[in-house]
Amino acid sequence: MGGVESRLQEVRQRIERAATRAGRDPESVEIMAVTKTLDESAVSEAVNAGIRLIGENRVQEAIAKFPEEERDYRLHLIGHLQRNKSKFVPGFFDCVESIDKKETALALERHCREKGKTIDILFEVNTSGEKSKHGFTSQDLLKEATDIVLETEFLHLNGLMTIAPFTDDTDRVRRSFARLRELFEELRGRADEHEFVTLSMGMSSDFEIAVEEGSNRIRVGTVLFGKRA
Ligand SMILES: *Cc1c(COP(=O)(O)O)cnc(C)c1O
């Protein structure tokens, strides 16, 4: 059994235990393999092991690495999207999980319209208060952006994403995930017809806490592929 395959099996077991502790169905948690900085062989290893969702954080790196069509997995952008890069996104990425401003959403809507392609998006929320992180910090701006995206034709708002603080303080990590869950419940009523269903939270160091707090998509790189260079 290959390295990624056995590591994936371990991740699944850890998800299962965390889900069981929280009284959740482990099958409800999807695993994204994050392949940033790695080459195509990491992607094929993950896909051969059964992964069907790949995450990348840079537009240019992804364009160089992935074919445009005939992929047997979904490809999500999870890093900050600069407005001048948004024209490359429609038809290439299946979802952008890191929309953190209404302006970026509207730029993406324009490029989607030009290409006649729809796209899924998540709003990234800064739940840690750390200035180094992207994401909505204001609930009012998040609600405003939600209402704006609901009026667009080509963007489908699927849910929320966050990155917890990098700290050993597990209470802070847990509060960060719990906060995203709260916002998710609040916004769900508004965004209903958009299949507002995804809570993307949890990385290699904290995915079990995320699952306990309701995550249904974890994004893991290190725990599958080893430490990045
Ligand atoms: C790199 C990255 C991940 C995966 O990080 P690991 O710690 O390697 O699991 C998840 N989400 C985002 C947004 C990332 O940039």
mmCIF file of C-alpha atoms and ligand atoms in Angstrom:
data_model
loop_
_atom_site.group_PDB
_atom_site.id
_atom_site.type_symbol
_atom_site.label_atom_id
_atom_site.label_comp_id
_atom_site.label_asym_id
_atom_site.label_seq_id
_atom_site.Cartn_x
_atom_site.Cartn_y
_atom_site.Cartn_z
ATOM 1 C CA MET A 1 0.000 0.000 0.000
ATOM 2 C CA GLY A 2 1.405 3.415 -0.993
ATOM 3 C CA GLY A 3 2.343 6.090 1.525
ATOM 4 C CA VAL A 4 -0.572 8.379 0.755
ATOM 5 C CA GLU A 5 -3.021 5.511 0.791
ATOM 6 C CA SER A 6 -2.068 4.339 4.278
ATOM 7 C CA ARG A 7 -1.939 7.901 5.594
ATOM 8 C CA LEU A 8 -5.383 8.522 4.160
ATOM 9 C CA GLN A 9 -6.655 5.450 5.933
ATOM 10 C CA GLU A 10 -5.312 6.831 9.209
ATOM 11 C CA VAL A 11 -6.973 10.184 8.569
ATOM 12 C CA ARG A 12 -10.261 8.394 7.922
ATOM 13 C CA GLN A 13 -9.941 6.512 11.207
ATOM 14 C CA ARG A 14 -9.233 9.721 13.090
ATOM 15 C CA ILE A 15 -12.255 11.380 11.451
ATOM 16 C CA GLU A 16 -14.350 8.407 12.416
ATOM 17 C CA ARG A 17 -13.346 8.627 16.071
ATOM 18 C CA ALA A 18 -13.897 12.406 16.186
ATOM 19 C CA ALA A 19 -17.287 12.090 14.465
ATOM 20 C CA THR A 20 -18.331 9.345 16.848
ATOM 21 C CA ARG A 21 -17.395 11.487 19.859
ATOM 22 C CA ALA A 22 -19.642 14.219 18.459
ATOM 23 C CA GLY A 23 -22.484 11.882 17.505
ATOM 24 C CA ARG A 24 -21.988 12.592 13.813
ATOM 25 C CA ASP A 25 -21.858 10.415 10.726
ATOM 26 C CA PRO A 26 -18.169 10.152 9.664
ATOM 27 C CA GLU A 27 -19.341 9.776 6.049
ATOM 28 C CA SER A 28 -20.569 13.358 6.158
ATOM 29 C CA VAL A 29 -16.972 14.642 6.268
ATOM 30 C CA GLU A 30 -15.286 15.068 2.910
ATOM 31 C CA ILE A 31 -11.483 15.044 2.663
ATOM 32 C CA MET A 32 -9.724 17.552 0.430
ATOM 33 C CA ALA A 33 -6.096 16.788 -0.422
ATOM 34 C CA VAL A 34 -4.112 20.033 -0.528
ATOM 35 C CA THR A 35 -1.340 19.693 -3.108
ATOM 36 C CA LYS A 36 0.154 23.202 -3.083
ATOM 37 C CA THR A 37 3.938 23.204 -3.726
ATOM 38 C CA LEU A 38 3.787 19.496 -4.654
ATOM 39 C CA ASP A 39 3.989 18.125 -8.180
ATOM 40 C CA GLU A 40 1.523 16.123 -10.271
ATOM 41 C CA SER A 41 2.651 12.820 -8.785
ATOM 42 C CA ALA A 42 1.169 13.845 -5.420
ATOM 43 C CA VAL A 43 -2.121 14.557 -7.161
ATOM 44 C CA SER A 44 -2.205 11.161 -8.891
ATOM 45 C CA GLU A 45 -1.245 9.368 -5.683
ATOM 46 C CA ALA A 46 -4.102 11.049 -3.854
ATOM 47 C CA VAL A 47 -6.574 10.328 -6.642
ATOM 48 C CA ASN A 48 -5.437 6.702 -6.826
ATOM 49 C CA ALA A 49 -6.031 6.438 -3.088
ATOM 50 C CA GLY A 50 -9.639 7.552 -3.611
ATOM 51 C CA ILE A 51 -9.488 11.330 -3.134
ATOM 52 C CA ARG A 52 -11.908 13.233 -5.374
ATOM 53 C CA LEU A 53 -11.260 16.777 -4.176
ATOM 54 C CA ILE A 54 -7.979 18.651 -4.603
ATOM 55 C CA GLY A 55 -7.104 22.061 -3.145
ATOM 56 C CA GLU A 56 -4.560 24.597 -4.377
ATOM 57 C CA ASN A 57 -3.822 28.038 -2.999
ATOM 58 C CA ARG A 58 -2.318 29.828 -6.007
ATOM 59 C CA VAL A 59 -3.989 30.384 -9.359
ATOM 60 C CA GLN A 60 -0.804 30.407 -11.449
ATOM 61 C CA GLU A 61 0.646 27.323 -9.794
ATOM 62 C CA ALA A 62 -2.590 25.434 -10.381
ATOM 63 C CA ILE A 63 -2.803 26.449 -14.038
ATOM 64 C CA ALA A 64 0.726 25.114 -14.592
ATOM 65 C CA LYS A 65 -0.017 21.869 -12.761
ATOM 66 C CA PHE A 66 -3.491 20.746 -13.769
ATOM 67 C CA PRO A 67 -5.169 19.919 -17.062
ATOM 68 C CA GLU A 68 -8.107 22.160 -17.912
ATOM 69 C CA GLU A 69 -10.570 19.370 -18.592
ATOM 70 C CA GLU A 70 -11.284 15.680 -18.189
ATOM 71 C CA ARG A 71 -10.269 15.640 -14.564
ATOM 72 C CA ASP A 72 -11.640 12.848 -12.394
ATOM 73 C CA TYR A 73 -11.588 15.050 -9.287
ATOM 74 C CA ARG A 74 -12.836 18.518 -8.359
ATOM 75 C CA LEU A 75 -10.320 21.337 -8.036
ATOM 76 C CA HIS A 76 -10.840 24.100 -5.458
ATOM 77 C CA LEU A 77 -8.985 27.348 -4.941
ATOM 78 C CA ILE A 78 -8.335 27.808 -1.218
ATOM 79 C CA GLY A 79 -5.849 30.701 -1.261
ATOM 80 C CA HIS A 80 -6.482 34.403 -1.513
ATOM 81 C CA LEU A 81 -7.805 35.422 -4.932
ATOM 82 C CA GLN A 82 -6.335 38.643 -6.274
ATOM 83 C CA ARG A 83 -8.785 40.485 -8.436
ATOM 84 C CA ASN A 84 -6.480 40.501 -11.469
ATOM 85 C CA LYS A 85 -6.320 36.684 -11.325
ATOM 86 C CA SER A 86 -10.049 36.112 -11.220
ATOM 87 C CA LYS A 87 -10.332 35.977 -15.018
ATOM 88 C CA PHE A 88 -8.461 32.636 -14.985
ATOM 89 C CA VAL A 89 -10.842 31.022 -12.528
ATOM 90 C CA PRO A 90 -14.153 30.305 -14.374
ATOM 91 C CA GLY A 91 -14.055 26.988 -16.174
ATOM 92 C CA PHE A 92 -10.813 26.019 -14.412
ATOM 93 C CA PHE A 93 -11.605 25.809 -10.711
ATOM 94 C CA ASP A 94 -14.806 24.121 -9.600
ATOM 95 C CA CYS A 95 -15.031 26.285 -6.502
ATOM 96 C CA VAL A 96 -13.322 29.241 -4.836
ATOM 97 C CA GLU A 97 -13.371 28.737 -1.056
ATOM 98 C CA SER A 98 -11.592 31.971 -0.239
ATOM 99 C CA ILE A 99 -13.869 34.818 -1.312
ATOM 100 C CA ASP A 100 -13.454 37.505 1.333
ATOM 101 C CA LYS A 101 -14.865 40.657 -0.254
ATOM 102 C CA LYS A 102 -17.965 41.520 -2.245
ATOM 103 C CA GLU A 103 -15.690 43.199 -4.835
ATOM 104 C CA THR A 104 -13.874 39.932 -5.529
ATOM 105 C CA ALA A 105 -17.187 38.109 -5.826
ATOM 106 C CA LEU A 106 -18.488 40.676 -8.310
ATOM 107 C CA ALA A 107 -15.301 40.546 -10.389
ATOM 108 C CA LEU A 108 -15.630 36.777 -10.507
ATOM 109 C CA GLU A 109 -19.291 37.072 -11.519
ATOM 110 C CA ARG A 110 -18.271 39.299 -14.463
ATOM 111 C CA HIS A 111 -15.656 36.822 -15.687
ATOM 112 C CA CYS A 112 -18.087 33.937 -15.280
ATOM 113 C CA ARG A 113 -20.641 35.801 -17.354
ATOM 114 C CA GLU A 114 -18.089 36.450 -20.116
ATOM 115 C CA LYS A 115 -17.264 32.748 -20.276
ATOM 116 C CA GLY A 116 -20.808 31.534 -19.698
ATOM 117 C CA LYS A 117 -19.654 29.400 -16.746
ATOM 118 C CA THR A 118 -21.123 29.142 -13.266
ATOM 119 C CA ILE A 119 -18.958 28.542 -10.215
ATOM 120 C CA ASP A 120 -19.367 27.543 -6.581
ATOM 121 C CA ILE A 121 -17.957 29.819 -3.924
ATOM 122 C CA LEU A 122 -17.488 29.834 -0.171
ATOM 123 C CA PHE A 123 -16.931 32.903 1.939
ATOM 124 C CA GLU A 124 -13.752 32.802 3.975
ATOM 125 C CA VAL A 125 -14.235 34.137 7.483
ATOM 126 C CA ASN A 126 -11.417 35.304 9.723
ATOM 127 C CA THR A 127 -12.493 33.629 12.961
ATOM 128 C CA SER A 128 -9.109 33.917 14.673
ATOM 129 C CA GLY A 129 -8.744 37.679 14.746
ATOM 130 C CA GLU A 130 -5.200 37.241 13.423
ATOM 131 C CA LYS A 131 -4.246 40.106 11.133
ATOM 132 C CA SER A 132 -2.093 37.851 8.962
ATOM 133 C CA LYS A 133 -5.155 35.914 7.848
ATOM 134 C CA HIS A 134 -7.605 36.737 5.098
ATOM 135 C CA GLY A 135 -11.344 36.494 5.456
ATOM 136 C CA PHE A 136 -14.340 38.546 6.514
ATOM 137 C CA THR A 137 -13.870 40.069 9.951
ATOM 138 C CA SER A 138 -17.195 41.870 10.092
ATOM 139 C CA GLN A 139 -20.498 40.074 10.321
ATOM 140 C CA ASP A 140 -22.250 43.002 8.635
ATOM 141 C CA LEU A 141 -19.962 42.853 5.615
ATOM 142 C CA LEU A 142 -20.440 39.094 5.459
ATOM 143 C CA LYS A 143 -24.225 39.491 5.445
ATOM 144 C CA GLU A 144 -24.043 42.228 2.840
ATOM 145 C CA ALA A 145 -21.842 40.054 0.609
ATOM 146 C CA THR A 146 -24.242 37.143 1.085
ATOM 147 C CA ASP A 147 -27.203 39.229 -0.079
ATOM 148 C CA ILE A 148 -25.211 40.485 -3.072
ATOM 149 C CA VAL A 149 -24.071 37.031 -4.162
ATOM 150 C CA LEU A 150 -27.608 35.689 -3.840
ATOM 151 C CA GLU A 151 -28.598 38.155 -6.554
ATOM 152 C CA THR A 152 -25.850 37.072 -8.955
ATOM 153 C CA GLU A 153 -26.495 34.725 -11.827
ATOM 154 C CA PHE A 154 -23.253 32.760 -12.063
ATOM 155 C CA LEU A 155 -22.080 32.405 -8.454
ATOM 156 C CA HIS A 156 -23.465 29.673 -6.218
ATOM 157 C CA LEU A 157 -22.875 30.287 -2.548
ATOM 158 C CA ASN A 158 -22.160 26.900 -0.958
ATOM 159 C CA GLY A 159 -21.082 27.830 2.552
ATOM 160 C CA LEU A 160 -18.221 29.076 4.673
ATOM 161 C CA MET A 161 -14.518 28.389 5.145
ATOM 162 C CA THR A 162 -12.087 29.337 7.886
ATOM 163 C CA ILE A 163 -8.526 28.800 9.049
ATOM 164 C CA ALA A 164 -8.167 28.441 12.816
ATOM 165 C CA PRO A 165 -5.359 30.202 14.682
ATOM 166 C CA PHE A 166 -2.015 28.411 14.659
ATOM 167 C CA THR A 167 -1.694 27.698 18.356
ATOM 168 C CA ASP A 168 -1.442 24.842 20.834
ATOM 169 C CA ASP A 169 -4.343 26.414 22.709
ATOM 170 C CA THR A 170 -7.047 23.978 21.604
ATOM 171 C CA ASP A 171 -9.780 26.057 23.272
ATOM 172 C CA ARG A 172 -8.999 28.950 20.948
ATOM 173 C CA VAL A 173 -8.996 26.620 17.957
ATOM 174 C CA ARG A 174 -12.327 25.172 19.017
ATOM 175 C CA ARG A 175 -13.857 28.627 19.539
ATOM 176 C CA SER A 176 -12.769 29.598 16.054
ATOM 177 C CA PHE A 177 -14.565 26.594 14.506
ATOM 178 C CA ALA A 178 -17.605 27.055 16.735
ATOM 179 C CA ARG A 179 -17.820 30.663 15.566
ATOM 180 C CA LEU A 180 -17.884 29.593 11.909
ATOM 181 C CA ARG A 181 -20.588 27.081 12.705
ATOM 182 C CA GLU A 182 -22.667 29.811 14.375
ATOM 183 C CA LEU A 183 -22.338 32.158 11.402
ATOM 184 C CA PHE A 184 -23.212 29.269 9.110
ATOM 185 C CA GLU A 185 -26.449 28.604 11.007
ATOM 186 C CA GLU A 186 -27.295 32.311 10.902
ATOM 187 C CA LEU A 187 -26.730 32.693 7.173
ATOM 188 C CA ARG A 188 -28.285 29.425 6.153
ATOM 189 C CA GLY A 189 -31.818 30.810 6.147
ATOM 190 C CA ARG A 190 -30.890 33.564 3.695
ATOM 191 C CA ALA A 191 -28.881 31.405 1.316
ATOM 192 C CA ASP A 192 -31.121 28.377 1.234
ATOM 193 C CA GLU A 193 -31.770 28.044 -2.477
ATOM 194 C CA HIS A 194 -28.025 28.206 -3.118
ATOM 195 C CA GLU A 195 -27.296 24.867 -1.461
ATOM 196 C CA PHE A 196 -25.644 26.581 1.442
ATOM 197 C CA VAL A 197 -24.344 23.322 2.903
ATOM 198 C CA THR A 198 -20.560 23.396 3.294
ATOM 199 C CA LEU A 199 -18.530 24.116 6.406
ATOM 200 C CA SER A 200 -14.934 23.878 5.227
ATOM 201 C CA MET A 201 -12.753 23.812 8.326
ATOM 202 C CA GLY A 202 -9.918 21.768 9.766
ATOM 203 C CA MET A 203 -6.357 21.233 8.548
ATOM 204 C CA SER A 204 -3.668 18.661 9.414
ATOM 205 C CA SER A 205 -3.094 19.992 12.914
ATOM 206 C CA ASP A 206 -6.688 20.553 13.964
ATOM 207 C CA PHE A 207 -9.132 18.541 11.827
ATOM 208 C CA GLU A 208 -10.412 16.394 14.684
ATOM 209 C CA ILE A 209 -11.516 19.474 16.617
ATOM 210 C CA ALA A 210 -13.105 20.787 13.425
ATOM 211 C CA VAL A 211 -15.058 17.560 12.939
ATOM 212 C CA GLU A 212 -16.236 17.699 16.544
ATOM 213 C CA GLU A 213 -17.453 21.242 15.836
ATOM 214 C CA GLY A 214 -19.393 20.300 12.714
ATOM 215 C CA SER A 215 -16.988 20.495 9.784
ATOM 216 C CA ASN A 216 -18.089 18.606 6.693
ATOM 217 C CA ARG A 217 -14.960 19.288 4.655
ATOM 218 C CA ILE A 218 -11.420 19.097 5.988
ATOM 219 C CA ARG A 219 -8.466 20.370 3.942
ATOM 220 C CA VAL A 220 -5.296 18.400 4.599
ATOM 221 C CA GLY A 221 -1.854 18.415 3.048
ATOM 222 C CA THR A 222 0.886 17.643 5.590
ATOM 223 C CA VAL A 223 -0.869 14.682 7.152
ATOM 224 C CA LEU A 224 -1.183 13.012 3.710
ATOM 225 C CA PHE A 225 2.041 14.028 1.964
ATOM 226 C CA GLY A 226 4.462 14.910 4.758
ATOM 227 C CA LYS A 227 5.927 18.327 5.537
ATOM 228 C CA ARG A 228 6.148 20.746 2.607
ATOM 229 C CA ALA A 229 9.616 22.028 1.665
HETATM 230 C C1 LIG B 1 -2.070 24.728 3.083
HETATM 231 C C2 LIG B 1 -3.494 24.822 3.413
HETATM 232 C C3 LIG B 1 -4.181 23.742 3.988
HETATM 233 C C4 LIG B 1 -3.527 22.430 4.366
HETATM 234 O O1 LIG B 1 -2.566 22.615 5.358
HETATM 235 P P1 LIG B 1 -1.901 21.386 6.131
HETATM 236 O O2 LIG B 1 -1.508 21.962 7.441
HETATM 237 O O3 LIG B 1 -0.721 20.967 5.320
HETATM 238 O O4 LIG B 1 -2.913 20.318 6.242
HETATM 239 C C5 LIG B 1 -5.539 23.899 4.249
HETATM 240 N N1 LIG B 1 -6.184 25.051 3.959
HETATM 241 C C6 LIG B 1 -5.557 26.102 3.415
HETATM 242 C C7 LIG B 1 -6.337 27.338 3.117
HETATM 243 C C8 LIG B 1 -4.199 26.030 3.122
HETATM 244 O O5 LIG B 1 -3.592 27.093 2.570
#
